[in-house]
mmCIF file of C-alpha atoms in Angstrom:
data_model
loop_
_atom_site.group_PDB
_atom_site.id
_atom_site.type_symbol
_atom_site.label_atom_id
_atom_site.label_comp_id
_atom_site.label_asym_id
_atom_site.label_seq_id
_atom_site.Cartn_x
_atom_site.Cartn_y
_atom_site.Cartn_z
ATOM 1 C CA MET M 1 -19.651 37.747 11.305
ATOM 2 C CA ASP M 2 -19.258 40.062 14.300
ATOM 3 C CA VAL M 3 -19.255 43.087 11.988
ATOM 4 C CA PHE M 4 -22.405 41.925 10.221
ATOM 5 C CA ASP M 5 -24.139 41.031 13.489
ATOM 6 C CA GLY M 6 -23.306 44.553 14.630
ATOM 7 C CA PHE M 7 -24.786 45.928 11.413
ATOM 8 C CA ARG M 8 -28.018 44.028 11.992
ATOM 9 C CA THR M 9 -28.269 45.212 15.600
ATOM 10 C CA ALA M 10 -27.539 48.822 14.672
ATOM 11 C CA LEU M 11 -30.075 48.721 11.821
ATOM 12 C CA LEU M 12 -32.810 47.477 14.151
ATOM 13 C CA GLU M 13 -31.956 49.927 16.947
ATOM 14 C CA ASP M 14 -31.875 53.079 14.810
ATOM 15 C CA ARG M 15 -32.188 52.637 11.077
ATOM 16 C CA ALA M 16 -31.627 56.312 10.218
ATOM 17 C CA GLN M 17 -28.488 56.525 12.352
ATOM 18 C CA PHE M 18 -27.175 53.257 10.885
ATOM 19 C CA PHE M 19 -27.374 54.786 7.409
ATOM 20 C CA ILE M 20 -25.279 57.709 8.678
ATOM 21 C CA ASN M 21 -22.719 55.731 10.690
ATOM 22 C CA VAL M 22 -21.683 53.233 8.023
ATOM 23 C CA PRO M 23 -20.792 55.749 5.282
ATOM 24 C CA THR M 24 -19.322 58.191 7.803
ATOM 25 C CA GLY M 25 -16.910 55.515 8.969
ATOM 26 C CA PRO M 26 -15.832 52.250 7.389
ATOM 27 C CA PHE M 27 -17.677 52.066 4.056
ATOM 28 C CA TYR M 28 -15.750 54.889 2.384
ATOM 29 C CA GLY M 29 -12.804 54.859 4.785
ATOM 30 C CA PHE M 30 -13.809 58.265 6.115
ATOM 31 C CA ASN M 31 -12.779 57.065 9.593
ATOM 32 C CA ARG M 32 -9.126 56.810 8.524
ATOM 33 C CA PRO M 33 -6.614 59.539 9.442
ATOM 34 C CA GLY M 34 -6.283 62.110 6.674
ATOM 35 C CA ALA M 35 -9.363 60.901 4.801
ATOM 36 C CA LYS M 36 -11.080 63.499 2.621
ATOM 37 C CA VAL M 37 -14.643 63.273 3.927
ATOM 38 C CA SER M 38 -17.519 64.141 1.601
ATOM 39 C CA GLN M 39 -20.740 65.061 3.385
ATOM 40 C CA GLY M 40 -22.518 64.812 0.029
ATOM 41 C CA VAL M 41 -21.440 61.179 -0.396
ATOM 42 C CA ILE M 42 -22.567 60.406 3.166
ATOM 43 C CA ASN M 43 -25.923 62.115 2.579
ATOM 44 C CA ASN M 44 -26.440 60.238 -0.670
ATOM 45 C CA TRP M 45 -25.703 56.884 0.993
ATOM 46 C CA TRP M 46 -28.186 57.788 3.764
ATOM 47 C CA ARG M 47 -30.809 58.777 1.167
ATOM 48 C CA GLN M 48 -30.436 55.485 -0.701
ATOM 49 C CA GLY M 49 -30.581 53.472 2.524
ATOM 50 C CA MET M 50 -33.674 55.243 3.797
ATOM 51 C CA MET M 51 -35.497 54.487 0.547
ATOM 52 C CA CYS M 52 -35.237 50.799 1.416
ATOM 53 C CA GLY M 53 -37.584 49.190 3.922
ATOM 54 C CA ILE M 54 -36.071 47.881 7.144
ATOM 55 C CA LYS M 55 -36.944 44.231 6.375
ATOM 56 C CA PRO M 56 -35.240 44.199 2.956
ATOM 57 C CA ALA M 57 -32.239 46.036 4.451
ATOM 58 C CA TYR M 58 -31.979 43.443 7.237
ATOM 59 C CA ASP M 59 -32.371 40.589 4.744
ATOM 60 C CA CYS M 60 -29.703 42.132 2.513
ATOM 61 C CA ILE M 61 -27.169 42.105 5.361
ATOM 62 C CA LYS M 62 -28.034 38.468 6.002
ATOM 63 C CA ALA M 63 -27.737 37.557 2.316
ATOM 64 C CA PHE M 64 -24.340 39.164 1.666
ATOM 65 C CA SER M 65 -22.847 37.980 4.947
ATOM 66 C CA GLU M 66 -24.094 34.387 4.996
ATOM 67 C CA THR M 67 -24.448 33.266 1.370
ATOM 68 C CA ASP M 68 -21.707 31.002 0.047
ATOM 69 C CA PHE M 69 -21.092 31.737 -3.636
ATOM 70 C CA THR M 70 -18.229 29.249 -4.022
ATOM 71 C CA GLU M 71 -19.990 26.935 -6.457
ATOM 72 C CA ASP M 72 -21.322 29.858 -8.503
ATOM 73 C CA LEU M 73 -17.844 31.358 -8.843
ATOM 74 C CA LYS M 74 -16.444 28.056 -10.097
ATOM 75 C CA LYS M 75 -18.929 28.197 -13.008
ATOM 76 C CA PHE M 76 -17.782 31.569 -14.409
ATOM 77 C CA ASP M 77 -16.612 31.117 -17.986
ATOM 78 C CA LEU M 78 -16.160 34.718 -19.113
ATOM 79 C CA PRO M 79 -13.257 37.120 -18.591
ATOM 80 C CA THR M 80 -13.593 38.384 -15.039
ATOM 81 C CA LEU M 81 -11.979 41.338 -13.281
ATOM 82 C CA ILE M 82 -12.008 41.220 -9.501
ATOM 83 C CA MET M 83 -11.277 44.617 -7.964
ATOM 84 C CA HIS M 84 -10.733 45.130 -4.255
ATOM 85 C CA GLY M 85 -9.261 47.736 -1.940
ATOM 86 C CA ASP M 86 -6.848 46.327 0.611
ATOM 87 C CA ASP M 87 -8.257 48.669 3.281
ATOM 88 C CA ASP M 88 -11.833 47.433 2.876
ATOM 89 C CA GLN M 89 -13.244 47.464 6.417
ATOM 90 C CA ILE M 90 -16.579 46.004 5.297
ATOM 91 C CA VAL M 91 -15.494 42.925 3.328
ATOM 92 C CA PRO M 92 -11.948 41.817 4.168
ATOM 93 C CA ILE M 93 -9.873 41.175 1.066
ATOM 94 C CA GLY M 94 -8.596 37.810 2.311
ATOM 95 C CA ALA M 95 -12.101 36.437 2.761
ATOM 96 C CA SER M 96 -13.358 37.693 -0.579
ATOM 97 C CA ALA M 97 -11.185 38.862 -3.474
ATOM 98 C CA MET M 98 -8.231 36.617 -2.699
ATOM 99 C CA ARG M 99 -10.481 33.564 -2.519
ATOM 100 C CA SER M 100 -12.690 34.575 -5.456
ATOM 101 C CA SER M 101 -9.722 35.156 -7.723
ATOM 102 C CA LYS M 102 -8.651 31.555 -7.153
ATOM 103 C CA LEU M 103 -12.147 30.158 -7.758
ATOM 104 C CA VAL M 104 -12.911 32.024 -10.984
ATOM 105 C CA LYS M 105 -10.972 30.455 -13.848
ATOM 106 C CA GLY M 106 -8.619 32.973 -15.439
ATOM 107 C CA ALA M 107 -9.766 35.863 -13.277
ATOM 108 C CA LYS M 108 -7.664 38.991 -13.154
ATOM 109 C CA LEU M 109 -7.255 40.370 -9.632
ATOM 110 C CA LYS M 110 -6.621 44.092 -9.199
ATOM 111 C CA VAL M 111 -5.796 45.137 -5.625
ATOM 112 C CA TYR M 112 -5.921 48.815 -4.732
ATOM 113 C CA PRO M 113 -3.574 49.722 -1.864
ATOM 114 C CA GLY M 114 -5.296 51.752 0.828
ATOM 115 C CA LEU M 115 -8.691 51.898 -0.848
ATOM 116 C CA PRO M 116 -11.985 51.281 0.983
ATOM 117 C CA HIS M 117 -15.083 49.256 0.191
ATOM 118 C CA GLY M 118 -16.704 52.277 -1.458
ATOM 119 C CA MET M 119 -13.735 52.828 -3.773
ATOM 120 C CA ALA M 120 -15.953 53.078 -6.862
ATOM 121 C CA THR M 121 -17.236 56.346 -5.400
ATOM 122 C CA THR M 122 -14.144 57.676 -3.617
ATOM 123 C CA HIS M 123 -11.780 56.836 -6.482
ATOM 124 C CA ALA M 124 -14.166 56.739 -9.440
ATOM 125 C CA ASP M 125 -11.645 57.990 -12.012
ATOM 126 C CA GLN M 126 -9.136 55.252 -11.191
ATOM 127 C CA ILE M 127 -11.758 52.486 -10.977
ATOM 128 C CA ASN M 128 -13.475 53.561 -14.216
ATOM 129 C CA GLU M 129 -10.139 53.751 -16.056
ATOM 130 C CA ASP M 130 -9.272 50.203 -14.981
ATOM 131 C CA LEU M 131 -12.733 48.908 -15.885
ATOM 132 C CA LEU M 132 -12.541 50.434 -19.347
ATOM 133 C CA ALA M 133 -9.026 49.035 -19.878
ATOM 134 C CA PHE M 134 -10.257 45.563 -18.899
ATOM 135 C CA ILE M 135 -13.267 45.798 -21.221
ATOM 136 C CA ARG M 136 -11.148 47.023 -24.109
ATOM 137 C CA ALA M 137 -8.619 44.229 -23.598
#
């Protein structure tokens, strides 16, 4: 919760800077040594964030950090692929994917070593290949 409380505070203090700091650092793992930083990806994340009003952005942080989806996950009855990077600095794998994969009946868990929260952007080819393989199976 400390991370999400920090997100809320940063959003309220300087919304525009918040939408630069998050993608520049933990969201895409650009704060990791040797990371290949994409200014275009950062700019696009900022653009998307700035299109949202501050109240919905604040409420979104509250919703994804405080909502318990346990009972919903137990009701899944379709093939489910849970994908998660083990270097996700936004949503820790132990508190999310590891728990979700046990709650969703028959779920397939795919863990990506070293990948960040924004792995669908930073490693799109790999993620898309795995998604298509799951769908085809």
